[in-house]
Structures are given as C-alpha cells and as structure tokens.
Coordinates of C-alpha atoms and ligand atoms in Angstrom, one line a residue:
X1 CA 30.6 -168.7 -132.4
X2 CA 30.6 -172.9 -132.3
X3 CA 29.8 -173.8 -128.3
X4 CA 31.3 -176.8 -127.1
X5 CA 30.6 -176.4 -123.6
X6 CA 27.8 -174.5 -121.4
X7 CA 27.3 -174.3 -118.4
X8 CA 24.1 -172.3 -116.6
X9 CA 24.2 -171.1 -113.2
X10 CA 26.5 -174.1 -112.0
X11 CA 26.4 -175.1 -108.7
X12 CA 28.2 -177.6 -106.1
X13 CA 27.3 -178.1 -102.3
X14 CA 29.4 -180.5 -100.2
X15 CA 28.2 -181.3 -96.8
X16 CA 31.0 -181.3 -94.2
X17 CA 29.1 -183.2 -91.9
X18 CA 26.7 -180.0 -90.3
X19 CA 28.5 -177.4 -92.4
X20 CA 27.9 -177.0 -96.0
X21 CA 30.6 -175.8 -98.5
X22 CA 29.3 -174.3 -101.6
X23 CA 32.5 -175.3 -103.8
X24 CA 30.9 -173.9 -107.1
X25 CA 28.6 -171.4 -106.7
X26 CA 26.3 -170.2 -109.9
X27 CA 28.5 -170.5 -112.8
X28 CA 28.4 -169.1 -116.1
X29 CA 30.9 -170.4 -118.7
X30 CA 30.7 -171.0 -122.5
X31 CA 34.0 -172.4 -124.1
X32 CA 33.5 -172.3 -127.9
X33 CA 34.9 -175.3 -130.2
X34 CA 39.2 -174.9 -130.1
X35 CA 39.2 -172.5 -127.4
X36 CA 41.5 -172.2 -124.8
X37 CA 40.4 -171.6 -121.0
X38 CA 42.5 -170.8 -118.3
X39 CA 40.9 -171.4 -114.9
X40 CA 42.7 -169.8 -112.0
X41 CA 42.0 -168.7 -108.5
X42 CA 43.6 -169.3 -104.9
X43 CA 43.5 -172.4 -103.4
X44 CA 40.0 -174.2 -102.5
X45 CA 38.2 -171.8 -105.1
X46 CA 36.4 -174.3 -106.8
X47 CA 38.8 -174.6 -110.0
X48 CA 38.7 -178.9 -109.4
X49 CA 35.0 -179.2 -108.5
X50 CA 34.3 -177.0 -112.0
X51 CA 36.2 -179.1 -113.9
X52 CA 35.4 -182.3 -112.8
X53 CA 31.7 -181.3 -113.4
X54 CA 32.6 -180.7 -117.2
X55 CA 34.3 -183.7 -117.1
X56 CA 31.2 -185.5 -115.7
X57 CA 33.5 -186.8 -112.9
X58 CA 31.4 -184.9 -110.6
X59 CA 27.6 -184.0 -110.5
X60 CA 26.2 -180.5 -110.2
X61 CA 23.9 -179.7 -107.5
X62 CA 21.8 -177.0 -109.6
X63 CA 22.0 -175.9 -112.7
X64 CA 23.3 -177.5 -115.9
X65 CA 25.5 -178.2 -118.6
X66 CA 25.8 -178.8 -122.2
X67 CA 28.2 -180.6 -124.2
X68 CA 28.4 -180.1 -128.3
X69 CA 24.4 -178.6 -128.1
X70 CA 23.8 -182.0 -125.8
X71 CA 22.3 -181.2 -122.3
X72 CA 24.7 -183.8 -119.9
X73 CA 23.0 -182.5 -116.6
X74 CA 22.0 -186.0 -114.9
X75 CA 23.2 -188.0 -117.5
X76 CA 23.8 -191.6 -117.1
X77 CA 27.1 -193.5 -117.1
X78 CA 25.8 -195.5 -120.2
X79 CA 24.6 -192.2 -121.4
X80 CA 27.9 -190.4 -121.2
X81 CA 29.8 -192.3 -123.9
X82 CA 29.9 -189.5 -126.6
X83 CA 31.2 -187.4 -123.8
X84 CA 34.0 -190.2 -122.7
X85 CA 35.4 -190.3 -126.1
X86 CA 35.5 -186.6 -126.7
X87 CA 36.8 -185.2 -123.2
X88 CA 40.0 -186.6 -121.8
X89 CA 41.3 -185.4 -118.4
X90 CA 45.2 -184.9 -117.5
X91 CA 45.6 -184.9 -113.6
X92 CA 47.6 -182.5 -111.1
X93 CA 49.7 -185.7 -110.1
X94 CA 51.2 -188.3 -113.0
X95 CA 52.1 -191.0 -110.6
X96 CA 49.1 -191.5 -108.9
X97 CA 46.8 -191.1 -111.9
X98 CA 48.4 -194.1 -114.1
X99 CA 47.9 -197.3 -113.0
X100 CA 51.4 -198.6 -111.7
X101 CA 50.7 -202.8 -112.5
X102 CA 50.1 -201.6 -116.0
X103 CA 52.5 -201.2 -118.7
X104 CA 53.0 -197.9 -120.3
X105 CA 51.9 -199.5 -123.7
X106 CA 48.6 -200.8 -122.3
X107 CA 48.2 -197.5 -120.3
X108 CA 48.3 -195.3 -123.4
X109 CA 46.0 -198.1 -125.6
X110 CA 43.3 -198.5 -122.7
X111 CA 41.0 -195.7 -123.9
X112 CA 41.2 -197.2 -127.5
X113 CA 39.0 -200.3 -126.4
X114 CA 36.1 -198.0 -126.3
X115 CA 33.7 -198.5 -129.2
X116 CA 33.1 -194.9 -129.6
X117 CA 35.9 -194.1 -129.4
X118 CA 37.4 -196.9 -132.4
X119 CA 34.4 -194.8 -134.8
X120 CA 36.1 -191.8 -133.7
X121 CA 39.4 -192.7 -134.7
X122 CA 37.7 -193.5 -138.4
X123 CA 40.7 -194.1 -140.0
X124 CA 40.8 -197.7 -138.8
X125 CA 44.2 -197.1 -137.3
X126 CA 45.8 -199.8 -135.1
X127 CA 45.7 -199.4 -131.1
X128 CA 49.6 -200.0 -131.8
X129 CA 50.5 -197.2 -134.9
X130 CA 48.1 -194.7 -132.8
X131 CA 50.4 -195.7 -129.5
X132 CA 53.8 -195.2 -132.1
X133 CA 52.0 -192.0 -133.1
X134 CA 51.3 -190.2 -129.3
X135 CA 54.6 -191.8 -128.3
X136 CA 56.4 -189.9 -130.6
X137 CA 53.5 -186.6 -130.6
X138 CA 55.0 -186.4 -126.6
X139 CA 58.7 -186.7 -127.4
X140 CA 59.1 -190.1 -125.7
X141 CA 61.0 -193.3 -126.8
X142 CA 59.1 -196.5 -128.4
X143 CA 60.4 -198.5 -126.2
X144 CA 58.9 -197.4 -123.1
X145 CA 55.7 -198.8 -123.6
X146 CA 57.0 -202.3 -122.2
X147 CA 57.9 -200.8 -118.6
X148 CA 56.0 -199.4 -116.1
X149 CA 55.4 -195.7 -114.7
X150 CA 57.5 -195.8 -111.8
X151 CA 60.2 -196.8 -114.3
X152 CA 59.9 -192.8 -115.2
X153 CA 60.8 -189.3 -114.2
X154 CA 57.8 -186.8 -113.4
X155 CA 58.2 -185.2 -116.5
X156 CA 58.0 -188.1 -118.5
X157 CA 55.2 -189.5 -116.3
X158 CA 53.3 -186.2 -117.4
X159 CA 54.3 -187.0 -120.9
X160 CA 53.0 -190.1 -120.2
X161 CA 49.4 -189.1 -118.9
X162 CA 49.4 -186.6 -122.1
X163 CA 50.0 -189.6 -124.5
X164 CA 46.8 -191.5 -123.2
X165 CA 44.3 -188.6 -123.2
X166 CA 45.6 -188.0 -127.0
X167 CA 45.4 -191.3 -127.8
X168 CA 41.2 -191.0 -128.6
X169 CA 42.0 -188.1 -130.6
X170 CA 39.9 -186.0 -127.9
X171 CA 38.1 -182.8 -129.2
X172 CA 38.9 -181.4 -125.4
X173 CA 41.7 -181.7 -123.2
X174 CA 41.1 -180.8 -119.4
X175 CA 44.0 -180.6 -118.2
X176 CA 44.0 -180.1 -113.7
X177 CA 47.3 -178.3 -112.6
X178 CA 49.3 -180.1 -115.5
X179 CA 52.9 -179.4 -114.4
X180 CA 52.1 -178.1 -110.7
X181 CA 54.0 -181.5 -109.5
X182 CA 56.9 -181.1 -111.8
X183 CA 60.5 -179.6 -111.8
X184 CA 61.1 -175.9 -112.9
X185 CA 63.0 -177.5 -115.4
X186 CA 60.5 -179.9 -117.1
X187 CA 57.5 -177.7 -116.5
X188 CA 58.5 -175.8 -119.5
X189 CA 59.0 -178.6 -121.7
X190 CA 56.0 -180.0 -120.7
X191 CA 54.2 -176.5 -121.4
X192 CA 55.6 -176.1 -124.5
X193 CA 54.2 -179.8 -125.6
X194 CA 50.8 -178.6 -124.5
X195 CA 51.0 -175.3 -126.4
X196 CA 52.5 -177.4 -129.8
X197 CA 49.3 -179.9 -129.6
X198 CA 46.6 -177.3 -129.3
X199 CA 48.2 -175.3 -132.0
X200 CA 48.7 -178.5 -134.3
X201 CA 45.6 -180.3 -133.8
X202 CA 42.7 -177.9 -132.8
X203 CA 42.1 -179.2 -129.5
X204 CA 39.9 -177.7 -127.2
X205 CA 42.1 -176.8 -123.9
X206 CA 40.8 -176.0 -120.4
X207 CA 43.6 -175.4 -118.2
X208 CA 43.1 -175.0 -114.6
X209 CA 46.4 -173.4 -112.7
X210 CA 47.6 -171.6 -110.1
X211 CA 50.2 -170.5 -111.8
X212 CA 49.4 -167.7 -114.1
X213 CA 52.5 -168.2 -116.1
X214 CA 50.9 -170.9 -117.3
X215 CA 47.8 -170.2 -118.3
X216 CA 49.2 -167.1 -120.0
X217 CA 51.1 -169.4 -122.2
X218 CA 48.3 -171.9 -122.9
X219 CA 44.8 -170.3 -122.8
X220 CA 43.2 -167.3 -124.8
X221 CA 40.9 -167.0 -122.5
X222 CA 41.0 -166.3 -118.8
X223 CA 38.4 -167.0 -115.9
X224 CA 39.4 -166.0 -112.5
X225 CA 37.6 -167.8 -109.1
X226 CA 37.0 -166.9 -106.0
X227 CA 34.7 -168.7 -103.3
X228 CA 33.1 -170.4 -105.9
X229 CA 32.2 -168.2 -108.4
X230 CA 33.9 -166.6 -111.6
X231 CA 34.7 -163.2 -110.9
X232 CA 36.3 -162.1 -113.4
X233 CA 36.7 -163.0 -116.9
X234 CA 37.8 -162.1 -121.4
X235 CA 40.2 -162.6 -123.3
X236 CA 44.0 -163.4 -121.6
X237 CA 46.0 -160.2 -122.7
X238 CA 42.8 -157.9 -121.5
X239 CA 42.9 -159.5 -118.1
X240 CA 46.5 -159.4 -117.8
X241 CA 46.4 -155.5 -119.4
X242 CA 43.7 -154.2 -117.1
X243 CA 42.7 -156.5 -114.2
X244 CA 39.2 -155.7 -112.9
X245 CA 39.7 -156.9 -109.6
X246 CA 41.9 -156.3 -106.3
X247 CA 41.6 -160.2 -105.9
X248 CA 42.7 -160.9 -110.0
X249 CA 45.6 -157.8 -109.4
X250 CA 46.6 -159.5 -106.4
X251 CA 47.1 -163.3 -108.2
X252 CA 48.8 -161.4 -110.9
X253 CA 51.2 -159.4 -108.9
X254 CA 52.8 -162.8 -108.4
X255 CA 54.1 -163.2 -111.5
X256 CA 56.7 -160.7 -111.8
X257 CA 57.9 -162.0 -108.6
X258 CA 58.9 -165.3 -110.3
X259 CA 60.4 -164.2 -113.1
X260 CA 62.8 -162.1 -111.1
X261 CA 63.7 -164.6 -109.0
X262 CA 64.2 -166.5 -112.0
X263 CA 66.7 -163.9 -114.3
X264 CA 68.2 -162.8 -111.3
Ligands
ATP301 N1 35.0 -184.3 -102.8 C1 34.2 -183.3 -101.8 N2 33.9 -183.6 -100.3 C2 33.9 -182.2 -100.1 N3 34.4 -181.5 -99.9 C3 35.1 -180.7 -101.1 C4 35.2 -181.9 -102.0 N4 36.0 -181.1 -103.2 C5 36.2 -180.6 -103.5 N5 36.0 -180.2 -102.0 C6 35.5 -178.7 -101.1 O1 35.0 -177.7 -101.6 C7 36.1 -176.4 -102.0 C8 36.4 -176.3 -103.5 O2 37.6 -177.3 -103.5 P1 38.0 -177.4 -105.2 O3 39.3 -178.7 -105.0 O4 37.4 -177.4 -106.4 O5 39.3 -176.1 -104.7 P2 40.5 -175.7 -105.9 O6 40.3 -174.6 -106.5 O7 40.6 -177.0 -106.9 O8 42.2 -175.8 -105.0 P3 43.4 -176.2 -105.3 O9 43.5 -174.9 -106.2 O10 43.9 -176.1 -103.7 O11 43.5 -177.1 -105.6 C9 36.9 -176.4 -101.3 O12 36.5 -176.1 -100.0 C10 37.1 -177.7 -100.7 O13 37.3 -178.7 -99.1
MG302 MG1 42.8 -178.4 -107.6

C-alpha cells in the first residue's frame, strides 16, 4: 500500500486553566494515496484537532506524523513547504475562511504564488488559466473573479473555498465539515462536486463530518472518534453493515431519521 499519511500514537493535550483536556488520545492512522477517509464522531470528540495536526496547523503533544514518507512532527514552518504545497484544507464556515477584502480571483490564485506550488504546476500554466480552470471545475461563472466573497451565497462561497483549495493541484484535500453551514438544497450540489473531483483527479480526501450521509457519500474508509480516540474504523460499507460499537450504532441510527423526514 502506498502510504500518504501515517500517524502513530498521536495525542494533543489542551490546558483549560488547571484542567487538562486530551482532545486527541493515542490515535493511529494510515491514509493510502488516493484514499478517501471519513472521520465522524460527536461534538468535541477531537475530529478537528486531529485533522488540524495532519495539516500541520497544530502540533501534537505526543506521537508522530509522516506525510509522503517524511516525518513532519516538530518541523519548523519553513521546512513544511512540501506539505503546504500538497495539502489544502476547506473549513466549515465558508465566509470566515475567505478574506472579505480580497477579490475572489485573488483569493483563489493566492496559493499559486508559492514557489513549490509553481513547480507542482509543472506545465507552466499561468495563474489566470488555472483560475479559469478551477472556476469551471466548481461551476462558478468566470466573471465572479472581480467580486468579493460577501456578494455570494453560502453554497457559492463554499465553491470558492473549494476552488482555492484545488488551484495548486493538491494531492490531499482535507475538508472539516465542508457542507454543515450550507442549506440542505445546496448541500447535495457541493457534495456531488467533491465526489466528482475526488474521482476525476485521484485526490486523497479526508473529510470530517458529524453527518454520516456526507461520509457515506464521499468516503471509502471510516474512522469513528469518541473522547479523542478512534473507537472503530474500517471500509465504510462494512462499518455501515456491521457496526461493532454501541456508540457507532447510535451515530448510524440518526441517518434513517433524516432520510424519512426528507422523503415524507
Ligand atoms: N485551541 C484549543 N484550546 C483549548 N481546547 C481546545 C482547542 N481546540 C479544541 N479544544 C478542545 O478539544 C476537544 C476536542 O475539540 P475538537 O474541536 O477537536 O472536537 P470536534 O470533534 O471537532 O467537535 P465539533 O464536532 O464540535 O467540531 C474539545 O474538548 C475542545 O474544547
Ligand atoms: Mg470540529
């Protein structure tokens, strides 16, 4: 198996005054190149903390992480360029993650200024051409690049965030609750978009969601988190068909309710 990510005995402790919170507790994880991992679990179970460490936006207090065979644990920012060029993140709230004072075109092409990203786009494509390509890929009109984020709807803003993440042709897209701020009506569109992109470009996808429909749609592998630990993991279809933990069964039980409500 071609490993893209490996995490061993990963932990992250936070201090809340005198109280200590073990947000991530001894997590082991392997993500193969081209894999699509879904991370689910109740609020506060450590999902965001885990993926922020994978994206090197936060540091573990114990354990080790490898990306593409390189250990990234403890690397300084200036040595993380290879990871910054290869891993892009889409955040939960599409408005607060986009700079309100920048035009959409500049937001999307900003990651292309990095030297490593330029090398990655090895066909020497211009920023303008790449901008046109990714706008097309996410289904936004070409003329939106002169406008500002607040001029768009929530669904369109999340498309902008996805376009920015895709612009450098990353190997990995990490999406933390990518559709939970969106209306039900645009949720399916953005989900289908992510699924198509993953299929067409062979993206490695890591998706956090408390909505199991989202990960079932997007992911071939599932990790279930509780109190900072992965309590169950496996191929998505297997975990669905035969959950081993009461906790997982309870999470899964929420899904049919949503479906019934929608179809009734
Ligand atoms: N920067 C921080 N400082 C202190 N505590 C934090 C910090 N980030 C997270 N925590 C704590 O770590 C635990 C896990 O939080 P985390 O945000 O990773 O959970 P989550 O699974 O993403 O939850 P949600 O589904 O609500 O987004 C929580 O107890 C939270 O309060
Ligand atoms: Mg979270």
